[in-house]
Amino acid sequence: MVVLHTLSDFIDYNHAVSYSSPSYYYQGHCPQTGELMKLPRTPLVEAIAYNLMQQLASDELYSREGKMYGILLLELPSGEQRILKAFSGLLNGCSVVEGWVPPIPGRDEVAFDEARTLAELDAIKQELITLKQLPERQKYATLSREFELRLQQMSDRHKDYKQQRHTQRQLLSDTLTGEALTTALEQLEEASRRDGIERRQLKRRRDELLQPCKQIIDNADMRIRELKQRRKELSRQLQAQMHAAYSLMNFFGQSRSLQQLMPEGLPTGTGDCCAPKLLHYAATHKLKPLAMAEFWWGPSSHHQDKIPGEFYGACVERCQPLMGFLLSGLEPTRREGGEVPILYEDEWLIVVNKPPGLLSVPGRYRHTQDSVLSRLRDFLPDGMALTAVHRLDQETSGILLLARDRQTHHQLSQQFQQRQVCKVYEAVLSGTVTINQGVIDLPLWGDPQNRPYQQVNWQYGKPSLTKFQIIGKQANHTRIEFIPLTGRTHQLRVHAADPRGLGVAILGDRLYGCYAGASRLHLHARELSFEHPQSRERLHLQTQTPF
C-alpha cells in the first residue's frame, strides 16, 4: 500500500512558499530527559495541506462527513523529503484506505470484540428509541391534559356553587329560624358534599385510566436507566480493551500502551487522531519528521464547531498529553529570540516586526506558549520585565510595541486608549471593490459561544471605525491601506469581509470566508506612530510589507 508521497504529488517545486516563522508548534516535554520537544507547522507544510484540501474538494467522497486530516513532512535516511497523510477515526467506515497512514496497531486485536460490542450498542440504541416512543406516553399525556381540563372546569363550577351557597346561608339566617333554618342549611351542606363526591369520583376515574399507562411508562423508564448504564459499561469496557491493545512508539524506539501513557483516564477516540497516527508511523519506520499540519474538512458535527479548511493544533484532551512521548527522540528545538526582528529599542521600550503565525503573547495552554513575548523574554537579559502594550492577531504580521517597565507600559497604554496612536495596515483583498476610499462604521460583537469569531451586531456591538484607501489593483485582488480608529478584535478582517463593509475578505482569511489557496493572511501592520513616553517626541516606525 502506497503511503509515502513525494512533494510533487502536492506542490509544484516552483511554488513560492513563505519562509516566515512557523505558525504553530506541536510540543511536549520528553518523559525521559525533561526537555521540551517541538515539531513546527511551517508555511511549506501548510501549502502542502492546502493542496490536499483541493484534492479533497474535488472528490465528493470526502465531503460527506467532517473530520480532521493531517500532513507530516518527513526526511528519509537518504535526505529526500516525503509526505504522509492521515485522517482521524474512520473514513467512510474504513480504517485502512489506500494512500493513507494505517491506524495504530491494536485495533485488529480487538476487532471481533469491537464488532460485537458495537452491535450490542446499536441494539441498545434501537431499544432506547422504542422505549422513548411508547404509544402509552402520548396516551398518558393526552389523558392527563383532558382530566386536568375537566378538573379545572369542575373546580371553577364548584367555586361558583360555593359562593352561591354562602350567599344563600346569609339570606336564610336573616329570614328563617328554628327547624326550618336547620333543614335549609342541611340541604346546602348536602349540596357541598355532592360537589366533593363528584370531584373525588372524577379523580378516581382519572387514576383508573392513567394507572396502567403509568405502570408501563415507569417500567420503560426503569429499563431505559438499565440500558444507559449497560451502554456506559460496554463503552468503557471497549475503550479499556482498545487502549490496552493500542501501542505507540516514539523516536527512541520505546513502545507504550495508551493506558500506560494516560493512566488517569482516556477520552473516547484517543489514539485515532491524525497526529499520533502520523508520528507513530514515522517512528516505527525510522523516518525523521520535519513539520506537521492538521486541518478540518467537511461539515461540522453537532458537537464540534470546526471551520472547513482551518488549521488546528493538537487537541487538548486526546493528543496533547501524548505529544511529549511521541516526539521523544527527536532533536530538541529551542526558541531563538532573533527570529523576531527588532526594529527599534531603547531602555524604555522595544518595537519588533512580528512574523505571521506567531502569537503576540502566550496563550492559556502549554502548547500555545510560543509567542513574541516569550521569545524575547528568553532572548533578552531583561526580558522577564517586558509586557506587550497591544496585540496583533496570530496570522497578522507587522509592528508590535512592548514596554520594558510598568510605568512605560501605563503611559503607552493610555495613548492607545485615548486614540493618540496612529496605526496603518496594508492588506490584499481576495476580490475587487469599487469605492476608492471611505470610513467603515460597523459595531463588533464577539459571540462567547463561538470565539474568536466576531460579527457586526447593532444591539450589543462595540463602536468600531476604520478608514480605508485603495492603493493598488492587480488581477482579481485589491491592495488596500487601513487606518483603524478603534482597536477591536478582528476589526479590519470583519470590516473587509462583511457585506455592509467592503464585502470582500482579506486574502487568506479562512475564518471570514476566503478559501483561496493563500499561504498566509495578507494583513500587515505597516506603520506605528506614537509619542515617546520619555522624550515626548513623536516616534514613527515603518516596515516593508512582505507580500
Coordinates of C-alpha atoms in Angstrom, one line a residue:
M1 CA 0.0 0.0 0.0
V2 CA 1.5 3.4 -1.1
V3 CA 1.7 5.6 2.0
L4 CA 4.8 7.8 1.4
H5 CA 4.2 10.5 -1.2
T6 CA 6.6 12.8 -3.0
L7 CA 6.3 16.6 -2.7
S8 CA 5.4 16.8 -6.4
D9 CA 2.2 14.9 -5.6
F10 CA 1.1 18.0 -3.7
I11 CA 3.1 21.0 -4.7
D12 CA 5.0 22.5 -7.7
Y13 CA 8.7 22.8 -6.9
N14 CA 8.5 26.3 -8.4
H15 CA 5.7 27.2 -6.0
A16 CA 6.6 30.3 -3.9
V17 CA 6.4 29.4 -0.3
S18 CA 6.9 32.0 2.5
Y19 CA 9.8 31.3 4.7
S20 CA 8.4 33.1 7.7
S21 CA 8.3 31.6 11.2
P22 CA 6.2 28.5 11.9
S23 CA 2.6 29.4 12.8
Y24 CA 2.3 26.7 15.5
Y25 CA 4.4 24.1 17.3
Y26 CA 3.4 20.6 18.3
Q27 CA 5.2 20.2 21.6
G28 CA 5.6 18.4 24.9
H29 CA 8.2 17.5 27.5
C30 CA 10.2 14.3 26.9
P31 CA 9.4 11.9 29.9
Q32 CA 13.0 10.7 29.8
T33 CA 15.1 13.9 29.5
G34 CA 12.5 16.5 30.6
E35 CA 13.4 18.6 27.5
L36 CA 10.8 20.5 25.5
M37 CA 10.3 18.7 22.2
K38 CA 8.8 20.7 19.3
L39 CA 7.6 20.0 15.8
P40 CA 6.6 23.1 13.7
R41 CA 3.7 23.8 11.4
T42 CA 5.6 25.6 8.7
P43 CA 4.4 27.6 5.6
L44 CA 5.6 24.8 3.4
V45 CA 3.6 22.1 5.2
E46 CA 0.6 24.4 5.2
A47 CA 1.0 24.9 1.4
I48 CA 1.0 21.1 1.0
A49 CA -2.1 20.9 3.2
Y50 CA -3.9 23.5 1.1
N51 CA -3.2 21.3 -2.0
L52 CA -4.6 18.3 -0.2
M53 CA -7.7 20.3 0.6
Q54 CA -8.1 21.0 -3.1
Q55 CA -7.8 17.3 -3.8
L56 CA -10.4 16.5 -1.1
A57 CA -12.7 19.2 -2.6
S58 CA -12.6 17.5 -6.0
D59 CA -13.9 14.2 -4.6
E60 CA -17.5 14.1 -3.2
L61 CA -16.4 11.1 -1.1
Y62 CA -14.6 13.4 1.3
S63 CA -17.4 15.9 1.8
R64 CA -19.9 13.5 3.3
E65 CA -18.5 13.7 6.8
G66 CA -16.5 16.2 8.7
K67 CA -13.2 15.2 10.2
M68 CA -9.6 16.1 10.9
Y69 CA -6.9 15.4 8.3
G70 CA -3.2 15.6 8.8
I71 CA 0.1 16.1 6.8
L72 CA 3.6 15.1 8.0
L73 CA 6.6 16.2 6.1
L74 CA 9.5 13.7 6.5
E75 CA 13.1 13.3 5.7
L76 CA 14.3 9.8 4.6
P77 CA 17.8 8.5 5.6
S78 CA 18.9 9.4 2.1
G79 CA 18.0 13.1 2.7
E80 CA 14.9 13.1 0.4
Q81 CA 11.7 14.6 1.6
R82 CA 8.4 12.7 1.6
I83 CA 4.9 13.2 2.8
L84 CA 2.5 11.2 5.0
K85 CA -1.2 11.9 5.1
A86 CA -3.7 10.7 7.7
F87 CA -7.4 11.0 8.7
S88 CA -8.9 10.8 12.2
G89 CA -11.0 7.8 13.1
L90 CA -12.7 6.0 10.1
L91 CA -13.0 7.3 6.6
N92 CA -16.4 6.3 5.3
G93 CA -16.5 3.4 7.7
C94 CA -12.9 2.1 6.8
S95 CA -9.8 2.3 9.0
V96 CA -7.4 1.3 6.2
V97 CA -7.5 3.3 3.0
E98 CA -5.0 3.2 0.1
G99 CA -2.6 6.1 0.2
W100 CA -3.3 7.0 3.8
V101 CA -1.4 6.1 7.0
P102 CA -2.9 3.0 8.6
P103 CA -4.3 3.0 12.2
I104 CA -2.1 2.5 15.1
P105 CA -1.7 -1.3 15.7
G106 CA -4.1 -2.7 18.3
R107 CA -7.5 -2.2 16.6
D108 CA -7.1 -5.6 14.8
E109 CA -6.5 -7.4 18.1
V110 CA -9.9 -6.3 19.4
A111 CA -11.8 -6.2 16.1
F112 CA -14.1 -9.1 17.0
D113 CA -14.9 -7.7 20.4
E114 CA -15.3 -4.3 18.9
A115 CA -17.8 -5.5 16.3
R116 CA -19.8 -7.5 18.9
T117 CA -19.9 -4.5 21.3
L118 CA -20.9 -2.1 18.5
A119 CA -23.7 -4.4 17.5
E120 CA -24.9 -4.6 21.1
L121 CA -24.6 -0.8 21.4
D122 CA -26.7 -0.4 18.3
A123 CA -29.4 -2.8 19.6
I124 CA -29.4 -0.7 22.9
K125 CA -29.8 2.4 20.8
Q126 CA -32.8 1.0 18.9
E127 CA -34.5 -0.3 22.1
L128 CA -34.0 3.1 23.7
I129 CA -35.7 4.8 20.7
T130 CA -38.6 2.3 21.0
L131 CA -39.0 2.9 24.8
K132 CA -38.9 6.6 24.4
Q133 CA -41.6 6.5 21.7
L134 CA -44.0 4.2 23.5
P135 CA -47.6 5.0 22.5
E136 CA -48.6 4.9 26.1
R137 CA -46.5 8.1 26.7
Q138 CA -48.7 10.0 24.2
K139 CA -51.8 8.4 25.6
Y140 CA -50.8 9.3 29.2
A141 CA -50.1 12.9 28.2
T142 CA -53.4 13.3 26.3
L143 CA -55.5 11.8 29.1
S144 CA -53.7 13.9 31.7
R145 CA -54.4 17.1 29.8
E146 CA -58.1 16.1 29.3
F147 CA -58.6 15.3 33.0
E148 CA -56.7 18.4 34.1
L149 CA -59.1 20.5 31.9
R150 CA -62.2 18.7 33.3
L151 CA -61.0 19.1 36.9
Q152 CA -60.3 22.8 36.3
Q153 CA -63.7 23.3 34.8
M154 CA -65.3 21.4 37.7
S155 CA -63.3 23.5 40.2
D156 CA -64.5 26.7 38.6
R157 CA -68.1 25.4 38.7
H158 CA -67.9 24.3 42.3
K159 CA -66.3 27.6 43.2
D160 CA -69.4 29.4 41.8
Y161 CA -71.7 27.0 43.7
K162 CA -69.8 27.6 46.9
Q163 CA -70.2 31.4 46.5
Q164 CA -73.9 30.9 45.8
R165 CA -74.3 28.7 48.9
H166 CA -72.5 31.3 51.0
T167 CA -75.0 34.0 49.9
Q168 CA -77.9 31.7 50.5
R169 CA -76.8 30.9 54.1
Q170 CA -76.6 34.6 54.9
L171 CA -80.1 35.1 53.4
L172 CA -81.6 32.1 55.2
S173 CA -80.1 33.2 58.5
D174 CA -81.9 36.6 58.1
T175 CA -85.3 35.1 57.1
L176 CA -85.7 31.7 58.8
T177 CA -85.4 30.4 62.4
G178 CA -85.7 27.1 64.2
E179 CA -86.2 23.8 62.4
A180 CA -86.9 25.5 59.0
L181 CA -83.4 27.2 59.2
T182 CA -81.8 23.9 60.3
T183 CA -83.3 22.0 57.4
A184 CA -82.4 24.6 54.8
L185 CA -78.8 24.7 56.0
E186 CA -78.5 20.9 55.9
Q187 CA -79.7 21.0 52.3
L188 CA -76.8 23.4 51.5
E189 CA -74.3 21.2 53.3
E190 CA -75.6 18.2 51.3
A191 CA -75.0 20.1 48.0
S192 CA -71.5 20.9 49.2
R193 CA -70.9 17.1 49.9
R194 CA -72.2 16.2 46.5
D195 CA -69.6 18.5 44.9
G196 CA -66.8 16.8 46.9
I197 CA -68.1 13.4 45.9
E198 CA -68.2 14.5 42.2
R199 CA -64.6 15.7 42.4
R200 CA -63.3 12.5 44.1
Q201 CA -65.2 10.3 41.5
L202 CA -63.5 12.2 38.6
K203 CA -60.1 11.8 40.2
R204 CA -60.7 8.1 40.8
R205 CA -61.8 7.7 37.2
R206 CA -58.6 9.6 36.1
D207 CA -56.4 7.3 38.2
E208 CA -58.1 4.2 36.9
L209 CA -57.4 5.2 33.3
L210 CA -53.9 6.6 33.8
Q211 CA -52.5 4.0 36.2
P212 CA -52.0 1.2 33.6
C213 CA -50.2 3.7 31.3
K214 CA -48.1 5.0 34.1
Q215 CA -47.1 1.5 35.1
I216 CA -45.9 0.8 31.6
I217 CA -44.1 4.1 31.4
D218 CA -42.4 3.6 34.8
N219 CA -41.3 0.1 33.7
A220 CA -40.0 1.6 30.4
D221 CA -38.1 4.3 32.3
M222 CA -36.5 1.7 34.6
R223 CA -35.4 -0.2 31.5
I224 CA -34.0 2.9 29.9
R225 CA -31.9 3.6 33.0
E226 CA -30.6 0.0 32.9
L227 CA -29.8 0.2 29.2
K228 CA -28.0 3.5 29.6
Q229 CA -25.9 2.0 32.4
R230 CA -25.2 -1.0 30.3
R231 CA -24.2 1.2 27.4
K232 CA -21.8 3.2 29.6
E233 CA -20.3 -0.1 30.9
L234 CA -19.9 -1.5 27.4
S235 CA -18.3 1.7 26.0
R236 CA -15.9 1.9 29.0
Q237 CA -15.0 -1.8 28.6
L238 CA -14.4 -1.5 24.9
Q239 CA -12.3 1.6 25.3
A240 CA -10.2 -0.1 28.0
Q241 CA -9.6 -3.1 25.7
M242 CA -8.6 -0.9 22.8
H243 CA -6.4 1.4 24.9
A244 CA -4.6 -1.6 26.4
A245 CA -4.1 -3.0 22.9
Y246 CA -3.0 0.3 21.3
S247 CA 0.7 0.6 21.4
L248 CA 2.6 3.8 20.4
M249 CA 6.3 4.1 19.6
N250 CA 8.5 7.2 19.9
F251 CA 11.8 8.1 18.2
F252 CA 13.8 6.5 20.9
G253 CA 12.2 3.2 19.8
Q254 CA 10.2 2.9 23.0
S255 CA 6.7 1.5 23.0
R256 CA 3.9 2.3 25.4
S257 CA 0.3 1.4 25.5
L258 CA -2.3 4.2 25.7
Q259 CA -3.2 3.0 29.2
Q260 CA 0.4 3.4 30.3
L261 CA 0.7 6.9 28.8
M262 CA -2.7 8.2 30.2
P263 CA -3.3 6.1 33.3
E264 CA -5.6 8.8 34.8
G265 CA -8.2 8.2 32.0
L266 CA -8.6 8.2 28.3
P267 CA -11.2 10.2 26.4
T268 CA -13.1 8.4 23.6
G269 CA -11.1 8.4 20.4
T270 CA -7.6 8.7 21.9
G271 CA -5.1 7.2 19.5
D272 CA -7.3 7.7 16.5
C273 CA -6.4 11.3 15.8
C274 CA -4.1 12.3 12.9
A275 CA -1.0 13.4 14.9
P276 CA -0.5 10.2 16.9
K277 CA -1.1 8.1 13.7
L278 CA 1.4 10.1 11.7
L279 CA 4.1 10.3 14.4
H280 CA 3.8 6.6 15.3
Y281 CA 4.2 5.6 11.7
A282 CA 7.2 7.8 11.3
A283 CA 8.9 6.4 14.4
T284 CA 8.2 2.7 13.6
H285 CA 9.7 3.3 10.1
K286 CA 12.7 5.4 11.3
L287 CA 11.6 8.5 9.4
K288 CA 12.6 12.0 10.6
P289 CA 9.6 14.4 10.9
L290 CA 10.3 18.0 9.7
A291 CA 6.9 19.6 10.0
M292 CA 3.2 18.7 10.6
A293 CA -0.2 20.3 10.0
E294 CA -3.8 19.2 10.8
F295 CA -6.9 20.8 9.4
W296 CA -10.7 20.2 9.4
W297 CA -12.5 19.2 6.2
G298 CA -16.2 18.6 5.6
P299 CA -19.3 19.7 7.5
S300 CA -19.0 20.5 11.2
S301 CA -20.5 17.9 13.5
H302 CA -23.2 18.9 16.1
H303 CA -20.6 18.9 18.9
Q304 CA -17.6 20.4 17.1
D305 CA -17.7 23.9 15.8
K306 CA -14.9 23.4 13.2
I307 CA -14.3 25.5 10.1
P308 CA -13.5 23.7 6.9
G309 CA -10.0 24.4 5.7
E310 CA -8.9 25.9 9.1
F311 CA -5.7 24.6 10.7
Y312 CA -6.0 23.3 14.3
G313 CA -3.4 22.3 16.9
A314 CA -3.2 19.1 18.9
C315 CA -6.5 18.5 20.7
V316 CA -6.1 19.3 24.4
E317 CA -7.7 16.1 25.8
R318 CA -6.7 13.4 23.5
C319 CA -3.5 14.4 21.7
Q320 CA -1.6 17.0 23.7
P321 CA -1.0 14.6 26.7
L322 CA 0.8 12.2 24.2
M323 CA 3.0 14.8 22.4
G324 CA 5.9 14.6 24.9
F325 CA 6.3 10.8 24.5
L326 CA 5.6 10.8 20.7
L327 CA 8.2 13.4 20.0
S328 CA 10.8 11.9 22.3
G329 CA 14.0 11.0 20.5
L330 CA 13.8 13.9 18.1
E331 CA 16.5 16.6 18.3
P332 CA 15.2 19.2 20.7
T333 CA 14.2 22.6 19.2
R334 CA 14.9 25.7 21.2
R335 CA 13.4 29.2 20.6
E336 CA 15.6 31.9 19.2
G337 CA 14.7 35.5 20.0
G338 CA 16.5 36.5 16.8
E339 CA 13.5 35.0 14.9
V340 CA 11.6 38.2 15.9
P341 CA 13.3 41.2 14.1
I342 CA 13.8 44.2 16.4
L343 CA 13.0 47.5 14.6
Y344 CA 13.8 49.9 17.5
E345 CA 14.8 49.6 21.1
D346 CA 15.9 51.8 24.0
E347 CA 15.9 51.5 27.7
W348 CA 12.1 52.1 27.9
L349 CA 10.6 50.2 25.0
I350 CA 11.2 47.8 22.2
V351 CA 9.5 47.5 18.8
V352 CA 9.5 44.3 16.7
N353 CA 8.3 43.1 13.3
K354 CA 6.1 40.2 14.3
P355 CA 6.1 37.3 11.7
P356 CA 2.8 35.8 10.7
G357 CA 1.6 32.8 12.6
L358 CA 3.2 33.7 15.9
L359 CA 1.2 34.7 18.9
S360 CA 1.8 38.2 20.4
V361 CA 1.7 36.8 23.9
P362 CA 1.5 33.3 25.3
G363 CA -1.9 31.5 25.2
R364 CA -3.7 29.7 28.0
Y365 CA -2.4 26.2 27.3
R366 CA 1.0 24.6 27.3
H367 CA 1.1 24.2 23.6
T368 CA 0.3 27.9 23.0
Q369 CA 3.2 29.3 24.9
D370 CA 5.4 30.2 21.9
S371 CA 5.0 33.9 21.2
V372 CA 6.8 37.2 20.6
L373 CA 6.8 38.0 24.3
S374 CA 8.0 34.5 25.4
R375 CA 10.8 34.5 22.8
L376 CA 12.0 38.0 23.8
R377 CA 11.8 37.0 27.5
D378 CA 14.1 34.1 26.7
F379 CA 16.4 36.1 24.5
L380 CA 16.9 39.4 26.3
P381 CA 18.7 39.8 29.6
D382 CA 15.9 42.0 31.0
G383 CA 13.2 40.1 29.1
M384 CA 11.1 39.0 32.1
A385 CA 10.1 42.6 32.7
L386 CA 8.7 43.0 29.1
T387 CA 5.0 43.5 28.6
A388 CA 3.0 43.9 25.4
V389 CA 1.3 47.2 25.0
H390 CA -1.1 45.9 22.3
R391 CA -1.5 42.8 20.3
L392 CA -1.7 41.6 16.7
D393 CA -3.8 38.6 15.5
Q394 CA -1.7 35.4 15.3
E395 CA -2.0 35.4 11.5
T396 CA -1.2 39.2 11.1
S397 CA 2.4 40.3 10.7
G398 CA 4.0 43.7 11.4
I399 CA 4.8 46.3 14.1
L400 CA 4.3 45.3 17.7
L401 CA 5.2 47.5 20.6
L402 CA 6.4 46.3 24.0
A403 CA 7.3 48.1 27.2
R404 CA 10.3 47.4 29.4
D405 CA 8.8 48.7 32.6
R406 CA 5.4 49.2 34.2
Q407 CA 5.4 53.0 34.0
T408 CA 6.2 53.0 30.3
H409 CA 3.5 50.3 29.8
H410 CA 1.0 52.5 31.6
Q411 CA 1.9 55.7 29.6
L412 CA 1.8 53.9 26.2
S413 CA -1.5 52.1 27.1
Q414 CA -3.1 55.5 27.8
Q415 CA -2.1 56.7 24.4
F416 CA -3.8 53.7 22.8
Q417 CA -6.9 54.2 25.0
Q418 CA -7.1 57.9 24.1
R419 CA -6.6 57.1 20.4
Q420 CA -3.3 59.1 20.2
V421 CA -1.6 56.2 18.5
C422 CA -1.7 56.1 14.7
K423 CA -1.7 52.6 13.1
V424 CA -1.5 51.9 9.4
Y425 CA -2.2 48.4 8.0
E426 CA -1.7 47.1 4.5
A427 CA -3.8 44.3 3.1
V428 CA -4.6 42.4 -0.1
L429 CA -8.3 41.7 -0.5
S430 CA -9.4 38.5 -2.3
G431 CA -11.5 40.4 -4.8
T432 CA -12.2 43.9 -6.2
V433 CA -14.0 46.8 -4.7
T434 CA -15.5 49.8 -6.5
I435 CA -15.1 52.6 -3.9
N436 CA -11.6 54.0 -3.5
Q437 CA -11.7 55.4 0.0
G438 CA -14.0 56.0 2.9
V439 CA -14.8 55.1 6.5
I440 CA -16.4 51.9 7.8
D441 CA -18.6 52.2 10.9
L442 CA -19.8 48.8 12.0
P443 CA -20.1 47.8 15.7
L444 CA -18.5 44.5 16.5
W445 CA -19.5 41.8 19.0
G446 CA -17.8 38.5 19.9
D447 CA -20.2 35.6 20.4
P448 CA -18.9 34.0 23.6
Q449 CA -20.1 30.6 22.3
N450 CA -18.0 31.0 19.1
R451 CA -14.7 32.6 20.0
P452 CA -12.7 34.2 18.5
Y453 CA -15.2 34.9 15.7
Q454 CA -16.5 38.5 15.6
Q455 CA -19.6 39.8 13.9
V456 CA -21.5 43.0 13.2
N457 CA -24.2 43.5 15.9
W458 CA -26.1 46.8 16.2
Q459 CA -27.5 45.8 19.6
Y460 CA -24.6 44.5 21.5
G461 CA -21.6 45.5 19.4
K462 CA -18.9 48.0 20.4
P463 CA -18.3 51.0 18.2
S464 CA -15.7 50.2 15.5
L465 CA -14.3 52.7 13.0
T466 CA -11.9 52.1 10.1
K467 CA -10.6 54.5 7.4
F468 CA -9.5 52.9 4.2
Q469 CA -7.9 53.8 0.9
I470 CA -7.3 51.7 -2.2
I471 CA -3.6 51.8 -3.2
G472 CA -3.5 49.3 -6.0
K473 CA -5.2 46.6 -8.0
Q474 CA -3.8 43.5 -9.6
A475 CA -5.7 40.8 -11.4
N476 CA -8.7 40.0 -9.1
H477 CA -7.1 41.3 -6.0
T478 CA -7.1 44.8 -4.4
R479 CA -4.3 46.3 -2.3
I480 CA -5.7 48.5 0.4
E481 CA -4.5 50.7 3.3
F482 CA -6.4 50.5 6.6
I483 CA -6.2 53.0 9.4
P484 CA -8.2 51.7 12.4
L485 CA -9.6 54.4 14.6
T486 CA -10.7 51.9 17.2
G487 CA -8.9 48.6 18.2
R488 CA -11.5 45.8 18.3
T489 CA -10.6 42.2 17.9
H490 CA -10.5 41.2 14.1
Q491 CA -11.8 44.7 13.3
L492 CA -10.1 45.0 9.9
R493 CA -10.9 41.4 8.9
V494 CA -14.7 41.8 9.7
H495 CA -14.9 45.3 8.2
A496 CA -13.4 43.9 5.0
A497 CA -15.4 40.8 4.7
D498 CA -18.9 41.9 5.9
P499 CA -21.3 42.9 3.1
R500 CA -22.1 46.1 5.0
G501 CA -18.3 47.0 4.9
L502 CA -16.3 46.2 1.8
G503 CA -17.8 42.8 1.2
V504 CA -14.5 41.2 0.3
A505 CA -12.5 39.1 2.7
I506 CA -8.8 39.6 3.1
L507 CA -6.8 37.1 1.1
G508 CA -6.0 34.1 3.2
D509 CA -8.7 34.9 5.8
R510 CA -10.4 31.5 6.0
L511 CA -12.2 32.5 9.3
Y512 CA -14.2 35.1 7.4
G513 CA -14.8 33.4 4.1
C514 CA -11.7 33.4 1.9
Y515 CA -10.9 29.9 0.7
A516 CA -8.3 30.9 -1.9
G517 CA -5.1 29.0 -1.7
A518 CA -3.0 31.6 0.1
S519 CA 0.0 30.7 2.2
R520 CA -0.9 33.3 4.9
L521 CA -3.3 36.1 5.9
H522 CA -2.4 39.1 3.8
L523 CA -2.6 41.7 6.6
H524 CA 0.4 43.6 7.8
A525 CA 0.8 46.3 10.5
R526 CA 2.9 48.5 8.3
E527 CA 3.3 51.7 10.4
L528 CA 3.0 52.8 14.0
S529 CA 3.2 56.4 15.3
F530 CA 3.2 57.4 18.9
E531 CA 4.7 59.8 21.4
H532 CA 7.8 58.5 23.2
P533 CA 6.9 58.4 26.9
Q534 CA 10.3 59.9 28.0
S535 CA 11.4 62.3 25.2
R536 CA 7.9 63.3 24.3
E537 CA 9.0 63.2 20.6
R538 CA 6.7 61.7 18.0
L539 CA 8.2 58.3 17.0
H540 CA 7.2 57.0 13.6
L541 CA 8.1 53.4 12.7
Q542 CA 7.6 51.7 9.3
T543 CA 8.2 48.3 7.8
Q544 CA 8.2 46.8 4.3
T545 CA 5.0 44.9 3.5
P546 CA 6.1 41.3 2.9
F547 CA 3.5 40.4 0.3

